[in-house]
Tab-separated table of C-alpha atoms in Angstrom:
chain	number	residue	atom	x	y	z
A	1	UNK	CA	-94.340	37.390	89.006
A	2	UNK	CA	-94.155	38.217	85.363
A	3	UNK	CA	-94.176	41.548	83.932
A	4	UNK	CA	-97.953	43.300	83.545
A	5	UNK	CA	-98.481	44.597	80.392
A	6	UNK	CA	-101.127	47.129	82.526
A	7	UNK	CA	-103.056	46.974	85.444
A	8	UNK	CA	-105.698	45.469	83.239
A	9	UNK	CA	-104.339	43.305	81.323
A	10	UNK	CA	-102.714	39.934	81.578
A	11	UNK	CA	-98.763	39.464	82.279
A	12	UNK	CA	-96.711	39.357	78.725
A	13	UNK	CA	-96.254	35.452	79.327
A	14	UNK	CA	-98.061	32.979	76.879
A	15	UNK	CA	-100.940	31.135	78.096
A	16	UNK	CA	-100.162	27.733	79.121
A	17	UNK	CA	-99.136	25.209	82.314
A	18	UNK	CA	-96.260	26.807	84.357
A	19	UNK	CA	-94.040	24.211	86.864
A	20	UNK	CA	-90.900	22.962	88.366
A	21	UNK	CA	-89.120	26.473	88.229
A	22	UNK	CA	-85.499	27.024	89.080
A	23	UNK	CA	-83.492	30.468	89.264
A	24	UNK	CA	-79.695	31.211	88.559
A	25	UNK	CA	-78.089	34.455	88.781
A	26	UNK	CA	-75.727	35.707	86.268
A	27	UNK	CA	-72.940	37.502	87.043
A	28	UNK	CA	-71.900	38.794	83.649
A	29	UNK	CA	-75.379	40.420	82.543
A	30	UNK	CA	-76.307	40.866	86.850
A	31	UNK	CA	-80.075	39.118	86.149
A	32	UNK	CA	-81.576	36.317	87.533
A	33	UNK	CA	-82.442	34.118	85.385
A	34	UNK	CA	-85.727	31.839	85.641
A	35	UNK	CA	-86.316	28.673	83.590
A	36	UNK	CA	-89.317	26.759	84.387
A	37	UNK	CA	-91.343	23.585	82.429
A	38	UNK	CA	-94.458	25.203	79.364
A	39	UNK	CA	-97.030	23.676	78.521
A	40	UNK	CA	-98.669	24.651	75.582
A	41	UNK	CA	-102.892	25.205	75.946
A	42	UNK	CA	-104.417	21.801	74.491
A	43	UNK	CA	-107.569	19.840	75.274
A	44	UNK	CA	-105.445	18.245	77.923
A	45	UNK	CA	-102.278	18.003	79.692
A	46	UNK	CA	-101.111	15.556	78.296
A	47	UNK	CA	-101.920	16.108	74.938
A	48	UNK	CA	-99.321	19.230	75.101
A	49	UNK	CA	-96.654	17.060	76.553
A	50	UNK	CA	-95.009	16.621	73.226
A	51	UNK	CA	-95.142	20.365	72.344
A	52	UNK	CA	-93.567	21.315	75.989
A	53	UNK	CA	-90.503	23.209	75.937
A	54	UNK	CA	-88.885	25.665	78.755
A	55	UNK	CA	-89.663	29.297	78.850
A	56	UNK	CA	-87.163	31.287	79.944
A	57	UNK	CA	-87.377	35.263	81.903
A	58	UNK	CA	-84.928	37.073	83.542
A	59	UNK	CA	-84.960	39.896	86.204
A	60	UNK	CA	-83.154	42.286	88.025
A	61	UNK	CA	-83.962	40.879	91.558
A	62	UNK	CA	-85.008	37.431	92.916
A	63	UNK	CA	-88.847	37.981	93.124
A	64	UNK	CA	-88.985	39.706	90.329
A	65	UNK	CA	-91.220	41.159	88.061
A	66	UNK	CA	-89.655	38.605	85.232
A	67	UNK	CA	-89.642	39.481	81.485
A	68	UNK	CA	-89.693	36.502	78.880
A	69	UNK	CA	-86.993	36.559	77.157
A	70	UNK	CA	-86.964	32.995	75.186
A	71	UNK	CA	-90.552	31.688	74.762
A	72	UNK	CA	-89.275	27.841	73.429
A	73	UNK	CA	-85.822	27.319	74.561
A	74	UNK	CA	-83.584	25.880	72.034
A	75	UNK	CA	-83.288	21.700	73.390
A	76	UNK	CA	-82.124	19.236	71.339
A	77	UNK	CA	-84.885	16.951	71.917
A	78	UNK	CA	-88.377	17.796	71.597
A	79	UNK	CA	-91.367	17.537	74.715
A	80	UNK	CA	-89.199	18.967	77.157
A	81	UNK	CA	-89.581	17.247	80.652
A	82	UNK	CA	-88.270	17.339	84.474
A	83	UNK	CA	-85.056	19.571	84.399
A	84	UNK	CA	-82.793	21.435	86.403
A	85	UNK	CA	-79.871	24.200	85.946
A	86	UNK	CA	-76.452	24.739	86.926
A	87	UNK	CA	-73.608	27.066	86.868
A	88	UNK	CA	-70.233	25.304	87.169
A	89	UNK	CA	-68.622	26.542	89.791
A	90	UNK	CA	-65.313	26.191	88.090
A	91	UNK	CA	-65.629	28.524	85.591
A	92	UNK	CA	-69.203	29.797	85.519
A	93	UNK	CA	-70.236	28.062	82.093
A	94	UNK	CA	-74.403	26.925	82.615
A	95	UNK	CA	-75.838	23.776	81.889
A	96	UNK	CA	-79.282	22.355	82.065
A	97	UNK	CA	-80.056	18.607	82.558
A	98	UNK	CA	-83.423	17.620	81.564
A	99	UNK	CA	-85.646	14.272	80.208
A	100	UNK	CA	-87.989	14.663	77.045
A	101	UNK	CA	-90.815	12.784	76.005
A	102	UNK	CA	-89.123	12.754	72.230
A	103	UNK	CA	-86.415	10.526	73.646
A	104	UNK	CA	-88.428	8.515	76.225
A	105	UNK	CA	-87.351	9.891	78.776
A	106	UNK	CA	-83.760	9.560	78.771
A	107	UNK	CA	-81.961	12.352	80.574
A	108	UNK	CA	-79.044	14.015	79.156
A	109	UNK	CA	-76.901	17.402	79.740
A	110	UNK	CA	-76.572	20.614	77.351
A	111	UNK	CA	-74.620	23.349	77.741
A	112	UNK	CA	-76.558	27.392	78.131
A	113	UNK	CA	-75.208	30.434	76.085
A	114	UNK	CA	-73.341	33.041	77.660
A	115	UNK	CA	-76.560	34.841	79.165
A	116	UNK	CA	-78.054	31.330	80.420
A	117	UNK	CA	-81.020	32.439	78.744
A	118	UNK	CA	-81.424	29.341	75.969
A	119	UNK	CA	-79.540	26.314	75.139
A	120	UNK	CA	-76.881	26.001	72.778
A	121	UNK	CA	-78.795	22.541	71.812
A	122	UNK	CA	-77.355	19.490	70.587
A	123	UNK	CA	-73.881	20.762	69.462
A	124	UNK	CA	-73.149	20.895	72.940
A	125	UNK	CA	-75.291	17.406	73.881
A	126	UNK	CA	-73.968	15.262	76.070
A	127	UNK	CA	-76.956	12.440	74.571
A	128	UNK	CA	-78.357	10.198	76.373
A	129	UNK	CA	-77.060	9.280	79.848
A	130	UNK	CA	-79.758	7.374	81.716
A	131	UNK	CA	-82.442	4.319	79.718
A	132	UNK	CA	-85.261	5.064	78.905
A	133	UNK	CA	-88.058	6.036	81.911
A	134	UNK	CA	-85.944	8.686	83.633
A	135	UNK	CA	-86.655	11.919	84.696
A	136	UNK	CA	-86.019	14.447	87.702
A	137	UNK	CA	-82.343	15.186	87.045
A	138	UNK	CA	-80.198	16.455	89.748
A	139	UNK	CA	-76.835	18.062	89.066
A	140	UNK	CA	-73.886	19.566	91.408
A	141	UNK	CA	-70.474	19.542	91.944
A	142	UNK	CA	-68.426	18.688	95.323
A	143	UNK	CA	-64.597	18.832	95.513
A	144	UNK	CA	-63.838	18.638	91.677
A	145	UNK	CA	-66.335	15.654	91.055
A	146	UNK	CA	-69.595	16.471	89.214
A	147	UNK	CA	-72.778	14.340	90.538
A	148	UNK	CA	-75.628	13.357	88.532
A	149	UNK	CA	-78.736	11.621	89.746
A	150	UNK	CA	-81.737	10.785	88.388
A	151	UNK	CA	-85.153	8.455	89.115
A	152	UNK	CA	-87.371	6.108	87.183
A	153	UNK	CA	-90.339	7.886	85.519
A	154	UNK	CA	-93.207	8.440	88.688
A	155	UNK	CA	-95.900	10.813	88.365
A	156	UNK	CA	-96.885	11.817	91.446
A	157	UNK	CA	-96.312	8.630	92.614
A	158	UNK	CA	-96.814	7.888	96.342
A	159	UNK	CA	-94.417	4.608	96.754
A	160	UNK	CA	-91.538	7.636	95.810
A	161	UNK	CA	-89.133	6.913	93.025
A	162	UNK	CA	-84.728	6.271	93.313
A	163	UNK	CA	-81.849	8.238	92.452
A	164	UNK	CA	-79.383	6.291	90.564
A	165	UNK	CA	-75.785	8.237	90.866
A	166	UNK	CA	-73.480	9.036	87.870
A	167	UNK	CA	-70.084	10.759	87.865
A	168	UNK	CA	-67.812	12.938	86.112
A	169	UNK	CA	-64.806	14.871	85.773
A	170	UNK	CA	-67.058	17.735	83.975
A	171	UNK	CA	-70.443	18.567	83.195
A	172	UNK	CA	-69.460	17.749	79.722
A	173	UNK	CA	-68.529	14.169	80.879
A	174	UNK	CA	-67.265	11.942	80.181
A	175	UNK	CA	-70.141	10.352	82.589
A	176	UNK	CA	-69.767	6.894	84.590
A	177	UNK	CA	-72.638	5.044	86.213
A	178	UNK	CA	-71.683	4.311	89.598
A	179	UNK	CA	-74.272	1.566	89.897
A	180	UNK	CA	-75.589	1.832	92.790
A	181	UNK	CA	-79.284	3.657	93.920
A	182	UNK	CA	-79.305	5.980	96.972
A	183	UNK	CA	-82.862	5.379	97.573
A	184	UNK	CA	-83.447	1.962	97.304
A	185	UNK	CA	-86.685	-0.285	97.028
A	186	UNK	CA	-87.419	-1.541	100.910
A	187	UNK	CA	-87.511	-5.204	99.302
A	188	UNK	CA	-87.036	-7.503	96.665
A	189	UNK	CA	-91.054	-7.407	96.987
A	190	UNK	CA	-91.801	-3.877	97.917
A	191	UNK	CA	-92.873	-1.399	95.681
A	192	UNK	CA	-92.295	1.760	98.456
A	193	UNK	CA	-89.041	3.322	98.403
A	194	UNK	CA	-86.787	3.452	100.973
A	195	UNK	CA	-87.677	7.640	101.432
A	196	UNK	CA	-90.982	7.956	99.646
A	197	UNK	CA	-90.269	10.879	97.753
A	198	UNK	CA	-89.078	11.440	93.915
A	199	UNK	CA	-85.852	13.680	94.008
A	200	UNK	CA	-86.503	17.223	93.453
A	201	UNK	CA	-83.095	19.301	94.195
A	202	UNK	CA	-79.481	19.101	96.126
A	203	UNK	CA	-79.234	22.516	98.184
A	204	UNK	CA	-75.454	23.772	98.191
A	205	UNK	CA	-74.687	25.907	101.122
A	206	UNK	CA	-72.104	27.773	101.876
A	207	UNK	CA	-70.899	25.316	104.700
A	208	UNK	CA	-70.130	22.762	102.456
A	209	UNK	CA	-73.080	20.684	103.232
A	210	UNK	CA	-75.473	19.092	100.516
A	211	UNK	CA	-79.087	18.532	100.975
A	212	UNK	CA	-81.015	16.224	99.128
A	213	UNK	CA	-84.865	17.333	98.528
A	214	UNK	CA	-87.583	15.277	97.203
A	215	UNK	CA	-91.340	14.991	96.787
A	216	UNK	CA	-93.955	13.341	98.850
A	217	UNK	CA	-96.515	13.153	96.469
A	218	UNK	CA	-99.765	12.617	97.507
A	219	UNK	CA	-99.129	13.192	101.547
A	220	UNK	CA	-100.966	16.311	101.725
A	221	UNK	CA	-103.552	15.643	104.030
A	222	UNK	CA	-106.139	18.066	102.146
A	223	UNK	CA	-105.054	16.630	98.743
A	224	UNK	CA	-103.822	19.277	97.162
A	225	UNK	CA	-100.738	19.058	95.298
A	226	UNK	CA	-99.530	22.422	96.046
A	227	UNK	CA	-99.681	21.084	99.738
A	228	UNK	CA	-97.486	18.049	99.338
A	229	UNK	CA	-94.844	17.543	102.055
A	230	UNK	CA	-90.799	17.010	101.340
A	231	UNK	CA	-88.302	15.528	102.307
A	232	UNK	CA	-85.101	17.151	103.055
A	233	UNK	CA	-81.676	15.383	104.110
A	234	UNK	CA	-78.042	16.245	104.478
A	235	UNK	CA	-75.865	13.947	102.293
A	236	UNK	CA	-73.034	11.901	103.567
A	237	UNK	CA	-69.908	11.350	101.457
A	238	UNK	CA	-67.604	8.529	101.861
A	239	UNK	CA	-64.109	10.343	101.103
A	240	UNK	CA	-62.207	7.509	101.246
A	241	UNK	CA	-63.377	6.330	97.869
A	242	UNK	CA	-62.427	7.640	94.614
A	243	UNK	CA	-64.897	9.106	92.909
A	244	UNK	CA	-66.765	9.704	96.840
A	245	UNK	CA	-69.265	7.266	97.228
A	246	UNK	CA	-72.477	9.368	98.532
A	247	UNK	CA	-74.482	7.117	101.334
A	248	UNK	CA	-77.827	5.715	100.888
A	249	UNK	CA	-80.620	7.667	102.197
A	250	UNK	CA	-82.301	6.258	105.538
A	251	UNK	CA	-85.453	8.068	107.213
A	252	UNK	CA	-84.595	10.684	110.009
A	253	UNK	CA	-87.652	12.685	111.493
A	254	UNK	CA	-85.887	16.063	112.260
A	255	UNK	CA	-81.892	17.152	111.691
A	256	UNK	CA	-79.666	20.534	112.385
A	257	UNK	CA	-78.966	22.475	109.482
A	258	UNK	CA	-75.608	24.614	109.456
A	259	UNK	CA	-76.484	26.880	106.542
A	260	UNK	CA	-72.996	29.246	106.856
């Protein structure tokens, strides 16, 4: 819900494809904070792929109405793709980790200004952590250790997509590629993934659980993308390893969630 500039007129945000949004709050300037994918208009989607960006707004309350605030937010790389945010627990600095089509999809971590409303760029650039042919970042922290996981490129793929784990002492790195995929190919053979779904999002709650999210695209039964089913699961940590070793994802049809 963007800001109207009347009752007749269209919202003050620039005309374009809108997607994958994700809000922080920030405690210093008390505004929530929404970035979220822009696609310039073009003949066709993907002829504005290498133009996109993230367009940032902020607000007073969660649902808004947001005011844009940074039209083309400040990346180092250009074609901005799959992204998320997050404030470091630690000390509250932001970061956003994100893919680009100017790098070929590698994904890699910059650091927000003080008002997480645009990115300090590549002064602050952690470069390129994944190859090439990665996108849909996820990035938390759990006890100290900071967790980032990302999946082969997949557009709305139905056989789902993995989520290769990298660690680090900081957002800032230095990063370490634990090798190992919690969502695994079923097979040497198989194309499906163990959970078909690309990762979307780890939930932190409050009760110190972790929830892993991801997309089933294509499983709506009316088609529509906007109907598209997850996939949620808790995460399980193996604390006797150092850095903690999250298990591999296996299907589970319903769980309990403890949320405080």
């Amino acid at each position: 819900n963007f800001t109207k500039l009347s009752d007749n007129v269209l919202t003050d945000r620039p005309e374009g494809i809108y997607f994958r949004p994700k809000v922080i709050y920030n405690e210093k300037t008390k505004l929530f904070v929404l970035w979220i994918n822009y696609l310039p208009p073009k003949s066709t989607p993907l002829a504005s792929y290498p133009d996109a960006t993230f367009l940032v707004a902020t607000s007073s309350t969660p649902q808004g109405p947001y005011t844009v605030v940074t039209q083309k937010a400040n990346i180092s790389q250009t074609g901005g793709g799959d992204f998320t945010v997050m404030i470091d627990p630690k000390d509250g600095v932001a970061y956003i980790a994100y893919d680009a089509w100017g790098n070929s999809h590698r994904v890699l971590i910059e650091e927000l200004n003080e008002n997480f409303t645009d990115s300090l760029g590549a002064s602050t650039s952690t470069g390129p952590l994944s190859p090439s042919s990665h996108e849909a970042p996820i990035l938390f922290e759990r006890n100290n250790v900071y967790y980032l996981m990302y999946g082969h490129t997949c557009c709305f793929c139905s056989t789902g997509a993995g989520s290769s784990v990298m660690t680090a002492p900081s957002p800032k790195g230095p990063w370490q590629d634990m090798n190992y995929d919690i969502n695994p190919k079923k097979g040497f053979f198989d194309f499906d993934y163990t959970i078909q779904a690309q990762e979307n999002f780890v939930i932190t709650l409050p009760s110190g659980e972790y929830v892993y999210t991801g997309d089933r695209w294509t499983s709506a039964p009316d088609k529509k993308k906007s109907h598209d089913f997850q996939y949620w699961q808790v995460l399980a940590f193996d604390d006797t390893m150092s850095p903690p070793k999250i298990s591999k994802l296996s299907w589970i049809d319903s769980f309990e969630l403890n949320v405080w």
